[in-house]
GROMACS .gro file of C-alpha atoms in nm:
model
  490
    1MET     CA    1   0.244  -1.292  -6.013
    2ILE     CA    2  -0.005  -1.146  -5.754
    3ALA     CA    3  -0.033  -1.481  -5.578
    4ARG     CA    4   0.358  -1.538  -5.576
    5CYS     CA    5   0.403  -1.184  -5.438
    6SER     CA    6   0.140  -1.228  -5.170
    7LEU     CA    7   0.263  -1.564  -5.064
    8ALA     CA    8   0.611  -1.444  -5.038
    9LEU     CA    9   0.531  -1.150  -4.831
   10ALA     CA   10   0.309  -1.376  -4.604
   11ALA     CA   11   0.600  -1.619  -4.562
   12LEU     CA   12   0.837  -1.319  -4.482
   13LEU     CA   13   0.597  -1.176  -4.241
   14GLY     CA   14   0.567  -1.498  -4.049
   15LEU     CA   15   0.927  -1.565  -4.033
   16ALA     CA   16   1.015  -1.213  -3.917
   17SER     CA   17   0.744  -1.213  -3.651
   18ALA     CA   18   0.892  -1.525  -3.515
   19VAL     CA   19   1.220  -1.333  -3.460
   20GLY     CA   20   1.090  -1.069  -3.217
   21ALA     CA   21   0.995  -0.713  -3.208
   22GLN     CA   22   1.232  -0.448  -3.361
   23THR     CA   23   1.550  -0.665  -3.276
   24TYR     CA   24   1.600  -0.819  -3.609
   25THR     CA   25   1.872  -0.688  -3.848
   26ALA     CA   26   1.885  -0.835  -4.185
   27PRO     CA   27   2.243  -0.956  -4.266
   28GLY     CA   28   2.421  -0.844  -4.584
   29PRO     CA   29   2.568  -0.514  -4.731
   30ARG     CA   30   2.395  -0.190  -4.623
   31GLY     CA   31   2.295  -0.035  -4.929
   32PRO     CA   32   1.976   0.180  -4.960
   33MET     CA   33   1.691   0.040  -4.772
   34ALA     CA   34   1.460  -0.161  -5.003
   35VAL     CA   35   1.096  -0.263  -5.020
   36VAL     CA   36   1.069  -0.653  -5.031
   37GLY     CA   37   0.697  -0.694  -5.040
   38THR     CA   38   0.364  -0.530  -5.000
   39GLN     CA   39   0.013  -0.627  -4.890
   40PRO     CA   40  -0.200  -0.564  -5.092
   41ALA     CA   41   0.027  -0.671  -5.375
   42SER     CA   42   0.069  -0.400  -5.650
   43VAL     CA   43  -0.209  -0.426  -5.906
   44SER     CA   44  -0.411  -0.655  -5.696
   45SER     CA   45  -0.749  -0.628  -5.530
   46ALA     CA   46  -0.839  -0.597  -5.164
   47PRO     CA   47  -1.132  -0.557  -4.941
   48VAL     CA   48  -1.237  -0.189  -4.867
   49THR     CA   49  -1.145  -0.261  -4.509
   50THR     CA   50  -0.784  -0.348  -4.594
   51THR     CA   51  -0.480  -0.227  -4.412
   52VAL     CA   52  -0.172  -0.155  -4.611
   53ARG     CA   53   0.154  -0.330  -4.533
   54VAL     CA   54   0.499  -0.271  -4.655
   55LEU     CA   55   0.800  -0.495  -4.577
   56PHE     CA   56   1.158  -0.375  -4.595
   57ASP     CA   57   1.492  -0.556  -4.594
   58ARG     CA   58   1.580  -0.414  -4.266
   59ALA     CA   59   1.434  -0.285  -3.935
   60VAL     CA   60   1.236   0.029  -3.974
   61ASP     CA   61   1.280   0.350  -3.775
   62LEU     CA   62   0.908   0.419  -3.718
   63ALA     CA   63   0.993   0.794  -3.634
   64SER     CA   64   1.057   0.847  -4.008
   65VAL     CA   65   0.704   0.717  -4.108
   66ASP     CA   66   0.423   0.948  -4.102
   67ALA     CA   67   0.161   1.102  -4.320
   68ALA     CA   68   0.417   1.292  -4.521
   69SER     CA   69   0.638   0.986  -4.592
   70PHE     CA   70   0.381   0.711  -4.630
   71ARG     CA   71   0.091   0.854  -4.821
   72VAL     CA   72  -0.235   0.665  -4.925
   73PHE     CA   73  -0.485   0.823  -5.167
   74GLY     CA   74  -0.793   0.660  -5.311
   75ARG     CA   75  -0.945   0.775  -5.634
   76HIS     CA   76  -1.303   0.797  -5.476
   77SER     CA   77  -1.230   0.801  -5.104
   78GLY     CA   78  -0.964   1.065  -5.120
   79ALA     CA   79  -0.664   1.093  -4.891
   80ALA     CA   80  -0.657   0.826  -4.620
   81ARG     CA   81  -0.547   0.910  -4.269
   82GLY     CA   82  -0.472   0.653  -3.994
   83ALA     CA   83  -0.214   0.492  -3.768
   84TYR     CA   84   0.130   0.344  -3.840
   85ALA     CA   85   0.263   0.052  -3.647
   86LEU     CA   86   0.561  -0.174  -3.681
   87ILE     CA   87   0.487  -0.534  -3.774
   88ALA     CA   88   0.720  -0.845  -3.849
   89GLY     CA   89   0.952  -0.795  -3.567
   90GLY     CA   90   1.021  -0.440  -3.686
   91LEU     CA   91   1.086  -0.521  -4.048
   92GLY     CA   92   0.751  -0.394  -4.175
   93VAL     CA   93   0.501  -0.097  -4.136
   94GLU     CA   94   0.127  -0.146  -4.126
   95PHE     CA   95  -0.103   0.149  -4.201
   96THR     CA   96  -0.455   0.112  -4.058
   97PRO     CA   97  -0.688   0.381  -4.217
   98ASP     CA   98  -0.937   0.551  -3.997
   99ASP     CA   99  -1.200   0.480  -4.262
  100ASP     CA  100  -1.295   0.231  -4.523
  101PHE     CA  101  -1.180   0.260  -4.873
  102SER     CA  102  -1.451   0.299  -5.139
  103ALA     CA  103  -1.570  -0.002  -5.338
  104GLY     CA  104  -1.397  -0.050  -5.694
  105GLU     CA  105  -1.136   0.225  -5.660
  106VAL     CA  106  -0.784   0.273  -5.741
  107VAL     CA  107  -0.562   0.341  -5.433
  108TRP     CA  108  -0.218   0.482  -5.463
  109VAL     CA  109   0.055   0.425  -5.198
  110ASN     CA  110   0.374   0.666  -5.211
  111LEU     CA  111   0.664   0.611  -4.981
  112ALA     CA  112   0.929   0.882  -4.966
  113ARG     CA  113   1.301   0.838  -4.970
  114THR     CA  114   1.306   0.990  -4.623
  115ILE     CA  115   1.197   0.660  -4.471
  116ARG     CA  116   1.496   0.513  -4.290
  117GLY     CA  117   1.612   0.210  -4.109
  118LEU     CA  118   1.724   0.162  -3.754
  119ASP     CA  119   2.087   0.151  -3.912
  120GLY     CA  120   2.065   0.499  -4.055
  121THR     CA  121   2.016   0.399  -4.403
  122ARG     CA  122   1.724   0.532  -4.632
  123LEU     CA  123   1.501   0.429  -4.877
  124ARG     CA  124   1.636   0.482  -5.236
  125ALA     CA  125   1.629   0.829  -5.392
  126ALA     CA  126   1.331   0.714  -5.615
  127GLY     CA  127   1.122   0.625  -5.315
  128TYR     CA  128   0.858   0.356  -5.387
  129ALA     CA  129   0.518   0.380  -5.533
  130PHE     CA  130   0.249   0.118  -5.589
  131GLN     CA  131  -0.114   0.097  -5.653
  132PHE     CA  132  -0.406  -0.166  -5.588
  133GLY     CA  133  -0.775  -0.187  -5.645
  134THR     CA  134  -1.052  -0.242  -5.396
  135GLU     CA  135  -1.312  -0.523  -5.434
  136VAL     CA  136  -1.692  -0.485  -5.518
  137GLN     CA  137  -1.971  -0.701  -5.403
  138PRO     CA  138  -2.121  -0.942  -5.670
  139SER     CA  139  -2.415  -0.816  -5.857
  140GLY     CA  140  -2.627  -0.899  -6.152
  141GLY     CA  141  -2.473  -0.609  -6.325
  142SER     CA  142  -2.813  -0.465  -6.434
  143PHE     CA  143  -2.864  -0.076  -6.390
  144THR     CA  144  -3.163   0.146  -6.338
  145GLN     CA  145  -3.152   0.523  -6.381
  146TYR     CA  146  -3.260   0.704  -6.063
  147ALA     CA  147  -3.164   1.068  -6.099
  148VAL     CA  148  -3.052   1.329  -6.338
  149LEU     CA  149  -2.843   1.605  -6.226
  150SER     CA  150  -2.855   1.945  -6.401
  151ASN     CA  151  -2.516   2.104  -6.445
  152ASN     CA  152  -2.649   2.474  -6.513
  153HIS     CA  153  -2.905   2.729  -6.438
  154GLY     CA  154  -3.001   2.794  -6.796
  155GLU     CA  155  -2.640   2.882  -6.927
  156GLN     CA  156  -2.445   2.636  -7.110
  157THR     CA  157  -2.146   2.471  -6.931
  158ARG     CA  158  -2.058   2.178  -7.166
  159ILE     CA  159  -1.950   1.908  -6.924
  160TYR     CA  160  -1.604   1.744  -7.034
  161GLY     CA  161  -1.614   1.499  -6.758
  162ALA     CA  162  -1.618   1.465  -6.373
  163ALA     CA  163  -1.418   1.347  -6.070
  164GLY     CA  164  -1.596   1.115  -5.829
  165THR     CA  165  -1.401   1.184  -5.504
  166ASP     CA  166  -1.500   1.252  -5.137
  167LEU     CA  167  -1.452   1.619  -5.085
  168ASN     CA  168  -1.607   1.659  -4.753
  169HIS     CA  169  -1.498   1.360  -4.540
  170ASP     CA  170  -1.835   1.194  -4.502
  171GLY     CA  171  -1.736   0.869  -4.672
  172TYR     CA  172  -1.935   0.913  -4.984
  173PRO     CA  173  -1.792   1.014  -5.327
  174ASP     CA  174  -1.897   1.351  -5.432
  175LEU     CA  175  -1.894   1.464  -5.812
  176THR     CA  176  -1.689   1.761  -5.965
  177THR     CA  177  -1.780   1.838  -6.316
  178VAL     CA  178  -1.513   1.993  -6.526
  179ASN     CA  179  -1.682   2.236  -6.785
  180GLU     CA  180  -1.545   2.360  -7.128
  181VAL     CA  181  -1.768   2.653  -7.205
  182SER     CA  182  -1.840   2.801  -6.855
  183ALA     CA  183  -1.471   2.753  -6.766
  184ASP     CA  184  -1.524   2.627  -6.408
  185LEU     CA  185  -1.571   2.322  -6.177
  186ARG     CA  186  -1.907   2.253  -6.032
  187VAL     CA  187  -1.935   2.032  -5.706
  188PHE     CA  188  -2.232   1.824  -5.638
  189LEU     CA  189  -2.220   1.700  -5.284
  190ASN     CA  190  -2.331   1.340  -5.191
  191LEU     CA  191  -2.623   1.353  -4.960
  192ALA     CA  192  -2.435   1.073  -4.766
  193ASP     CA  193  -2.776   0.902  -4.686
  194GLY     CA  194  -2.729   0.575  -4.870
  195THR     CA  195  -2.959   0.679  -5.146
  196GLY     CA  196  -2.672   0.780  -5.395
  197ASN     CA  197  -2.844   1.121  -5.437
  198TYR     CA  198  -2.666   1.444  -5.474
  199GLY     CA  199  -2.764   1.810  -5.374
  200PRO     CA  200  -2.754   2.104  -5.605
  201PHE     CA  201  -2.412   2.212  -5.727
  202LEU     CA  202  -2.209   2.458  -5.508
  203PRO     CA  203  -2.088   2.787  -5.644
  204PRO     CA  204  -1.880   2.745  -5.949
  205GLU     CA  205  -1.498   2.746  -5.905
  206PRO     CA  206  -1.355   2.933  -6.205
  207ILE     CA  207  -1.071   2.764  -6.424
  208GLY     CA  208  -0.937   2.811  -6.765
  209ASP     CA  209  -1.119   2.810  -7.096
  210GLU     CA  210  -1.211   2.466  -7.253
  211ALA     CA  211  -1.099   2.268  -6.947
  212SER     CA  212  -1.024   1.900  -7.041
  213PRO     CA  213  -0.946   1.579  -6.834
  214ASN     CA  214  -0.874   1.615  -6.460
  215ALA     CA  215  -0.675   1.411  -6.183
  216THR     CA  216  -0.734   1.412  -5.815
  217ALA     CA  217  -0.477   1.376  -5.554
  218ASP     CA  218  -0.379   1.535  -5.215
  219PHE     CA  219  -0.132   1.779  -5.326
  220ASP     CA  220  -0.068   1.976  -5.012
  221ASN     CA  221  -0.102   1.660  -4.780
  222ASP     CA  222  -0.354   1.837  -4.550
  223GLY     CA  223  -0.589   1.519  -4.571
  224ASP     CA  224  -0.832   1.690  -4.829
  225ALA     CA  225  -0.892   1.594  -5.195
  226ASP     CA  226  -0.760   1.837  -5.446
  227ILE     CA  227  -0.790   1.865  -5.820
  228CYS     CA  228  -0.611   1.951  -6.131
  229ALA     CA  229  -0.720   2.016  -6.485
  230ALA     CA  230  -0.564   2.116  -6.824
  231ALA     CA  231  -0.757   2.404  -7.023
  232SER     CA  232  -0.674   2.374  -7.398
  233SER     CA  233  -0.792   2.718  -7.515
  234SER     CA  234  -0.618   2.919  -7.239
  235GLU     CA  235  -0.317   2.669  -7.267
  236ASP     CA  236  -0.259   2.620  -6.899
  237VAL     CA  237  -0.299   2.377  -6.608
  238TRP     CA  238  -0.500   2.460  -6.303
  239ILE     CA  239  -0.455   2.329  -5.948
  240LEU     CA  240  -0.739   2.380  -5.682
  241LEU     CA  241  -0.659   2.278  -5.327
  242GLY     CA  242  -0.971   2.144  -5.146
  243SER     CA  243  -1.092   2.302  -4.822
  244GLY     CA  244  -1.242   1.983  -4.702
  245ASP     CA  245  -1.606   2.103  -4.739
  246GLY     CA  246  -1.661   2.061  -5.107
  247SER     CA  247  -1.512   2.404  -5.189
  248PHE     CA  248  -1.179   2.496  -5.299
  249GLY     CA  249  -0.906   2.774  -5.219
  250PRO     CA  250  -0.758   2.998  -5.475
  251ALA     CA  251  -0.645   2.832  -5.792
  252GLN     CA  252  -0.293   2.816  -5.908
  253SER     CA  253  -0.242   2.836  -6.301
  254ILE     CA  254   0.051   2.736  -6.497
  255SER     CA  255   0.109   2.814  -6.853
  256VAL     CA  256   0.220   2.502  -7.035
  257GLY     CA  257   0.231   2.397  -7.409
  258GLN     CA  258  -0.012   2.435  -7.692
  259GLU     CA  259  -0.355   2.265  -7.683
  260PRO     CA  260  -0.307   2.082  -7.349
  261HIS     CA  261  -0.522   1.789  -7.283
  262GLY     CA  262  -0.433   1.464  -7.095
  263ILE     CA  263  -0.323   1.500  -6.739
  264ALA     CA  264  -0.204   1.286  -6.457
  265ALA     CA  265  -0.084   1.301  -6.092
  266LEU     CA  266   0.209   1.087  -5.979
  267ASP     CA  267   0.524   1.093  -5.769
  268VAL     CA  268   0.801   1.150  -6.026
  269ASP     CA  269   1.101   1.220  -5.776
  270GLY     CA  270   1.065   1.002  -5.468
  271ASP     CA  271   0.948   1.252  -5.223
  272ALA     CA  272   0.607   1.100  -5.198
  273ASP     CA  273   0.403   1.399  -5.309
  274PHE     CA  274   0.194   1.417  -5.619
  275ASP     CA  275   0.347   1.601  -5.914
  276ILE     CA  276   0.171   1.671  -6.242
  277VAL     CA  277   0.235   1.591  -6.613
  278ASN     CA  278   0.016   1.703  -6.888
  279CYS     CA  279  -0.005   1.640  -7.262
  280ASN     CA  280   0.040   1.916  -7.516
  281ASN     CA  281  -0.109   1.817  -7.834
  282ALA     CA  282  -0.001   2.106  -8.075
  283SER     CA  283   0.336   2.150  -7.927
  284ASN     CA  284   0.387   1.774  -7.949
  285ASN     CA  285   0.522   1.720  -7.601
  286LEU     CA  286   0.454   1.686  -7.222
  287SER     CA  287   0.486   1.925  -6.937
  288LEU     CA  288   0.606   1.826  -6.586
  289MET     CA  289   0.524   2.041  -6.295
  290LEU     CA  290   0.705   1.957  -5.959
  291ASN     CA  291   0.529   1.988  -5.633
  292ASP     CA  292   0.711   2.148  -5.355
  293GLY     CA  293   0.529   1.945  -5.097
  294SER     CA  294   0.277   2.226  -5.005
  295GLY     CA  295   0.077   2.203  -5.323
  296VAL     CA  296   0.267   2.485  -5.492
  297PHE     CA  297   0.399   2.386  -5.824
  298GLY     CA  298   0.714   2.507  -6.013
  299PRO     CA  299   0.729   2.608  -6.373
  300PRO     CA  300   0.692   2.333  -6.639
  301SER     CA  301   0.971   2.145  -6.794
  302PHE     CA  302   0.895   1.989  -7.125
  303PHE     CA  303   0.996   1.652  -7.282
  304ASP     CA  304   0.905   1.426  -7.558
  305GLY     CA  305   0.627   1.173  -7.515
  306GLY     CA  306   0.751   0.945  -7.782
  307VAL     CA  307   0.434   0.962  -7.998
  308ASP     CA  308   0.289   1.206  -8.239
  309GLY     CA  309   0.048   1.456  -8.116
  310GLU     CA  310   0.043   1.370  -7.735
  311TYR     CA  311  -0.327   1.383  -7.632
  312GLY     CA  312  -0.427   1.107  -7.368
  313LEU     CA  313  -0.226   1.025  -7.042
  314ALA     CA  314  -0.238   0.794  -6.754
  315ALA     CA  315   0.006   0.682  -6.473
  316GLY     CA  316   0.085   0.357  -6.309
  317ASP     CA  317   0.367   0.124  -6.233
  318MET     CA  318   0.381  -0.065  -6.563
  319ASP     CA  319   0.699  -0.277  -6.501
  320HIS     CA  320   0.670  -0.346  -6.122
  321ASP     CA  321   0.989  -0.152  -6.024
  322GLY     CA  322   0.805   0.052  -5.761
  323ILE     CA  323   0.833   0.371  -5.974
  324ALA     CA  324   0.530   0.551  -6.125
  325ASP     CA  325   0.543   0.540  -6.517
  326LEU     CA  326   0.332   0.717  -6.793
  327VAL     CA  327   0.131   0.581  -7.078
  328VAL     CA  328   0.101   0.838  -7.349
  329ALA     CA  329  -0.134   0.823  -7.642
  330GLY     CA  330  -0.075   1.014  -7.958
  331ARG     CA  331  -0.391   1.127  -8.138
  332ASP     CA  332  -0.205   1.235  -8.457
  333GLY     CA  333   0.012   0.915  -8.505
  334SER     CA  334  -0.241   0.663  -8.337
  335HIS     CA  335   0.002   0.518  -8.101
  336VAL     CA  336   0.051   0.451  -7.725
  337ARG     CA  337   0.378   0.422  -7.547
  338THR     CA  338   0.501   0.371  -7.206
  339LEU     CA  339   0.752   0.609  -7.065
  340ARG     CA  340   0.920   0.441  -6.759
  341GLY     CA  341   0.993   0.652  -6.456
  342ASN     CA  342   1.339   0.681  -6.350
  343GLY     CA  343   1.250   0.819  -6.003
  344ASN     CA  344   1.437   1.154  -6.059
  345GLY     CA  345   1.186   1.349  -6.260
  346THR     CA  346   1.302   1.179  -6.590
  347PHE     CA  347   1.149   0.906  -6.803
  348THR     CA  348   1.279   0.657  -7.054
  349PRO     CA  349   1.077   0.510  -7.348
  350ALA     CA  350   0.991   0.128  -7.293
  351GLY     CA  351   1.029  -0.013  -7.645
  352ALA     CA  352   0.864   0.100  -7.967
  353ALA     CA  353   0.526   0.282  -7.984
  354GLN     CA  354   0.236   0.051  -8.034
  355GLY     CA  355  -0.057   0.113  -8.257
  356SER     CA  356  -0.370   0.224  -8.058
  357GLY     CA  357  -0.642   0.134  -8.298
  358GLY     CA  358  -0.696   0.504  -8.411
  359GLN     CA  359  -0.671   0.865  -8.317
  360THR     CA  360  -0.665   0.824  -7.940
  361TRP     CA  361  -0.807   1.089  -7.719
  362VAL     CA  362  -0.811   0.893  -7.373
  363VAL     CA  363  -0.610   0.617  -7.242
  364THR     CA  364  -0.694   0.452  -6.902
  365LEU     CA  365  -0.504   0.159  -6.721
  366GLY     CA  366  -0.623  -0.136  -6.540
  367ASP     CA  367  -0.536  -0.532  -6.525
  368VAL     CA  368  -0.792  -0.652  -6.774
  369ASP     CA  369  -0.651  -1.016  -6.791
  370GLY     CA  370  -0.577  -1.082  -6.426
  371ASP     CA  371  -0.193  -1.137  -6.467
  372GLY     CA  372  -0.082  -0.862  -6.245
  373ASP     CA  373   0.029  -0.604  -6.504
  374LEU     CA  374  -0.145  -0.294  -6.588
  375ASP     CA  375  -0.308  -0.286  -6.923
  376ALA     CA  376  -0.437  -0.004  -7.139
  377SER     CA  377  -0.765   0.103  -7.290
  378THR     CA  378  -0.810   0.366  -7.559
  379ALA     CA  379  -1.104   0.583  -7.697
  380ASN     CA  380  -1.019   0.669  -8.050
  381SER     CA  381  -1.217   0.973  -8.131
  382THR     CA  382  -1.304   1.020  -8.496
  383SER     CA  383  -1.170   0.674  -8.574
  384GLY     CA  384  -1.489   0.537  -8.419
  385THR     CA  385  -1.317   0.264  -8.237
  386ALA     CA  386  -1.181   0.171  -7.893
  387GLY     CA  387  -0.883  -0.051  -7.805
  388ILE     CA  388  -0.745  -0.272  -7.555
  389LEU     CA  389  -0.366  -0.326  -7.518
  390LYS     CA  390  -0.227  -0.576  -7.297
  391ASN     CA  391   0.108  -0.516  -7.118
  392THR     CA  392   0.392  -0.780  -7.149
  393GLY     CA  393   0.491  -0.691  -6.791
  394THR     CA  394   0.752  -0.463  -6.894
  395GLY     CA  395   0.547  -0.177  -7.018
  396VAL     CA  396   0.571  -0.281  -7.360
  397PHE     CA  397   0.242  -0.354  -7.518
  398LYS     CA  398   0.108  -0.635  -7.741
  399PRO     CA  399  -0.087  -0.544  -8.059
  400VAL     CA  400  -0.421  -0.372  -7.994
  401SER     CA  401  -0.762  -0.547  -8.008
  402THR     CA  402  -1.031  -0.315  -8.123
  403VAL     CA  403  -1.400  -0.277  -8.107
  404THR     CA  404  -1.584  -0.076  -8.371
  405ILE     CA  405  -1.812   0.198  -8.215
  406GLY     CA  406  -1.912   0.353  -8.537
  407ALA     CA  407  -1.897   0.706  -8.415
  408HIS     CA  408  -1.691   0.984  -8.239
  409THR     CA  409  -1.560   0.807  -7.934
  410VAL     CA  410  -1.426   1.039  -7.661
  411SER     CA  411  -1.377   0.825  -7.331
  412THR     CA  412  -1.291   0.485  -7.198
  413ASP     CA  413  -1.325   0.364  -6.845
  414LEU     CA  414  -1.263   0.040  -6.657
  415GLY     CA  415  -1.428  -0.106  -6.347
  416ASP     CA  416  -1.587  -0.445  -6.207
  417LEU     CA  417  -1.942  -0.360  -6.275
  418ASP     CA  418  -2.074  -0.719  -6.192
  419GLY     CA  419  -1.847  -0.798  -5.901
  420ASP     CA  420  -1.695  -1.109  -6.053
  421GLY     CA  421  -1.339  -0.990  -6.001
  422ASP     CA  422  -1.241  -0.865  -6.340
  423LEU     CA  423  -1.257  -0.528  -6.505
  424ASP     CA  424  -1.548  -0.435  -6.738
  425TRP     CA  425  -1.534  -0.174  -6.998
  426ALA     CA  426  -1.736   0.155  -7.059
  427VAL     CA  427  -1.708   0.355  -7.371
  428SER     CA  428  -1.855   0.683  -7.439
  429SER     CA  429  -1.948   0.806  -7.779
  430PHE     CA  430  -2.023   1.167  -7.837
  431GLY     CA  431  -2.101   1.121  -8.202
  432GLY     CA  432  -2.320   0.817  -8.149
  433GLY     CA  433  -2.510   0.958  -7.879
  434PHE     CA  434  -2.470   0.664  -7.632
  435TRP     CA  435  -2.266   0.478  -7.359
  436ARG     CA  436  -2.164   0.126  -7.441
  437PHE     CA  437  -2.060  -0.133  -7.196
  438TYR     CA  438  -1.856  -0.462  -7.251
  439ARG     CA  439  -1.835  -0.745  -7.018
  440ASN     CA  440  -1.482  -0.913  -6.940
  441ASP     CA  441  -1.474  -1.285  -6.950
  442GLY     CA  442  -1.163  -1.269  -6.712
  443SER     CA  443  -0.912  -1.307  -6.981
  444GLY     CA  444  -0.919  -0.956  -7.109
  445SER     CA  445  -1.159  -1.050  -7.390
  446PHE     CA  446  -1.471  -0.843  -7.406
  447ALA     CA  447  -1.827  -0.904  -7.535
  448PHE     CA  448  -2.110  -0.647  -7.564
  449TRP     CA  449  -2.311  -0.618  -7.276
  450PHE     CA  450  -2.561  -0.318  -7.283
  451HIS     CA  451  -2.608   0.011  -7.425
  452VAL     CA  452  -2.756   0.335  -7.269
  453THR     CA  453  -2.881   0.601  -7.497
  454ALA     CA  454  -2.775   0.965  -7.397
  455PRO     CA  455  -3.014   1.265  -7.370
  456SER     CA  456  -2.782   1.414  -7.633
  457ASN     CA  457  -2.399   1.359  -7.655
  458PRO     CA  458  -2.198   1.181  -7.387
  459SER     CA  459  -1.851   1.303  -7.279
  460CYS     CA  460  -1.752   1.024  -7.018
  461ALA     CA  461  -1.860   0.762  -6.763
  462ILE     CA  462  -1.762   0.765  -6.397
  463LEU     CA  463  -1.775   0.421  -6.239
  464LEU     CA  464  -1.821   0.462  -5.857
  465ASP     CA  465  -2.028   0.342  -5.564
  466THR     CA  466  -2.267   0.635  -5.519
  467ASP     CA  467  -2.466   0.481  -5.234
  468ASN     CA  468  -2.191   0.294  -5.048
  469ASP     CA  469  -2.359  -0.048  -5.093
  470GLY     CA  470  -2.043  -0.220  -5.219
  471ASP     CA  471  -2.101  -0.237  -5.600
  472LEU     CA  472  -2.029   0.028  -5.873
  473ASP     CA  473  -2.298   0.250  -5.993
  474LEU     CA  474  -2.272   0.484  -6.292
  475ALA     CA  475  -2.241   0.873  -6.334
  476LEU     CA  476  -2.280   0.932  -6.703
  477THR     CA  477  -2.206   1.299  -6.816
  478ASP     CA  478  -2.370   1.440  -7.131
  479GLU     CA  479  -2.172   1.745  -7.230
  480ILE     CA  480  -2.440   1.893  -7.474
  481ALA     CA  481  -2.749   1.822  -7.259
  482ASP     CA  482  -2.533   1.955  -6.954
  483VAL     CA  483  -2.656   1.668  -6.719
  484VAL     CA  484  -2.522   1.382  -6.519
  485VAL     CA  485  -2.731   1.070  -6.553
  486LEU     CA  486  -2.720   0.853  -6.258
  487MET     CA  487  -2.778   0.476  -6.272
  488LYS     CA  488  -2.773   0.240  -5.981
  489ASN     CA  489  -2.646  -0.105  -5.980
  490ASN     CA  490  -2.925  -0.348  -5.913
   0.00000   0.00000   0.00000
């Protein structure tokens, strides 16, 4: 599917370029403007130096394209800024970033419904969204511990996890820990000297009690990375807007349902800004908070996640319609289910819920079998298992394939750790006191690879390029030892 999309777009670009600059008008009825191709293709892999191209079915009015209507955000590199130009005889737009993306990251592209053609028509009301990954350099896939970061000054913080996103525009991913007991965020700035080392954490940023998973995005479109997290004890979602130097401005907190956990940032309504959805386990539902475009969020609306005991959450385009969807994991019922985005802030279940292999805490997305569809991985808590669910291409999952971890399993992460072009698998076991890694054979079948013993009890693994050498390194969080173990890819 990726190859077909890329070849089709390349052919269209070549044909349109031969027509001439911004004089071509596609024949046919003038319905809403439509996206007919992208480079990189959705759910594909591209060099860190890539430009982003979008081809439309009619000539584009470049005056309608800017950093508000054509947004690009990398999970590790943060908000991308750059130049927009017409290509393909005016039928396409090319975005050239000012800086490279980070190796092995997921990049979101959100297009607003305000983009218009020279004929005055606009993109559909749902806008258009897609994501792609960035390539990593081949490596042997062996790792050496090179540093341990302390997350406290003697007090307990209990690291739930961390975000590996560049907060200060130096081109290196920083680490922001999310802490349950100290109820705060703590930022470690990358020294940006190519060593992968980090300075001591900055003054803590207070958030709610027992904060759980996080998501990063540029919520206010100022070019700085922001963060949101759900706090299960205080039963609220916290949004902190980055200042561009590693610190954050005053937080916004929004009361949601009971025992909130999983959280995702995505555009649900076609305006290109990132909205927020979170799981409420005890309330057995999801909360949606709409962004007004300035990073201020409205009160939550609640809807059913289609599983029992919503706990884990991830976002991605599961059916290739250019609208972001949700994948919801239910801890109590041991199921996952795709909710297809309708582009207007509502969602529709995609088929029946599929068994997840256990009581799922965390779900993550990635194309594990190279077919161009986003698949799911699950961490199944006290069931002591982890699972892989392959997507049929419609958002409906095939039956789960599980591995036995044998102890409380709290996190799952996907990334190309050996640079062979497929996603490998990292599983964190709090109860077992280890991180376990599985190598992908390219078809989505995984074999045990290596094992890292934790100082105490792991909470998650962040797969990121700490030293900007083009391969993925490891930042491993231990929530009882209150440390981040850094391991370099050799």
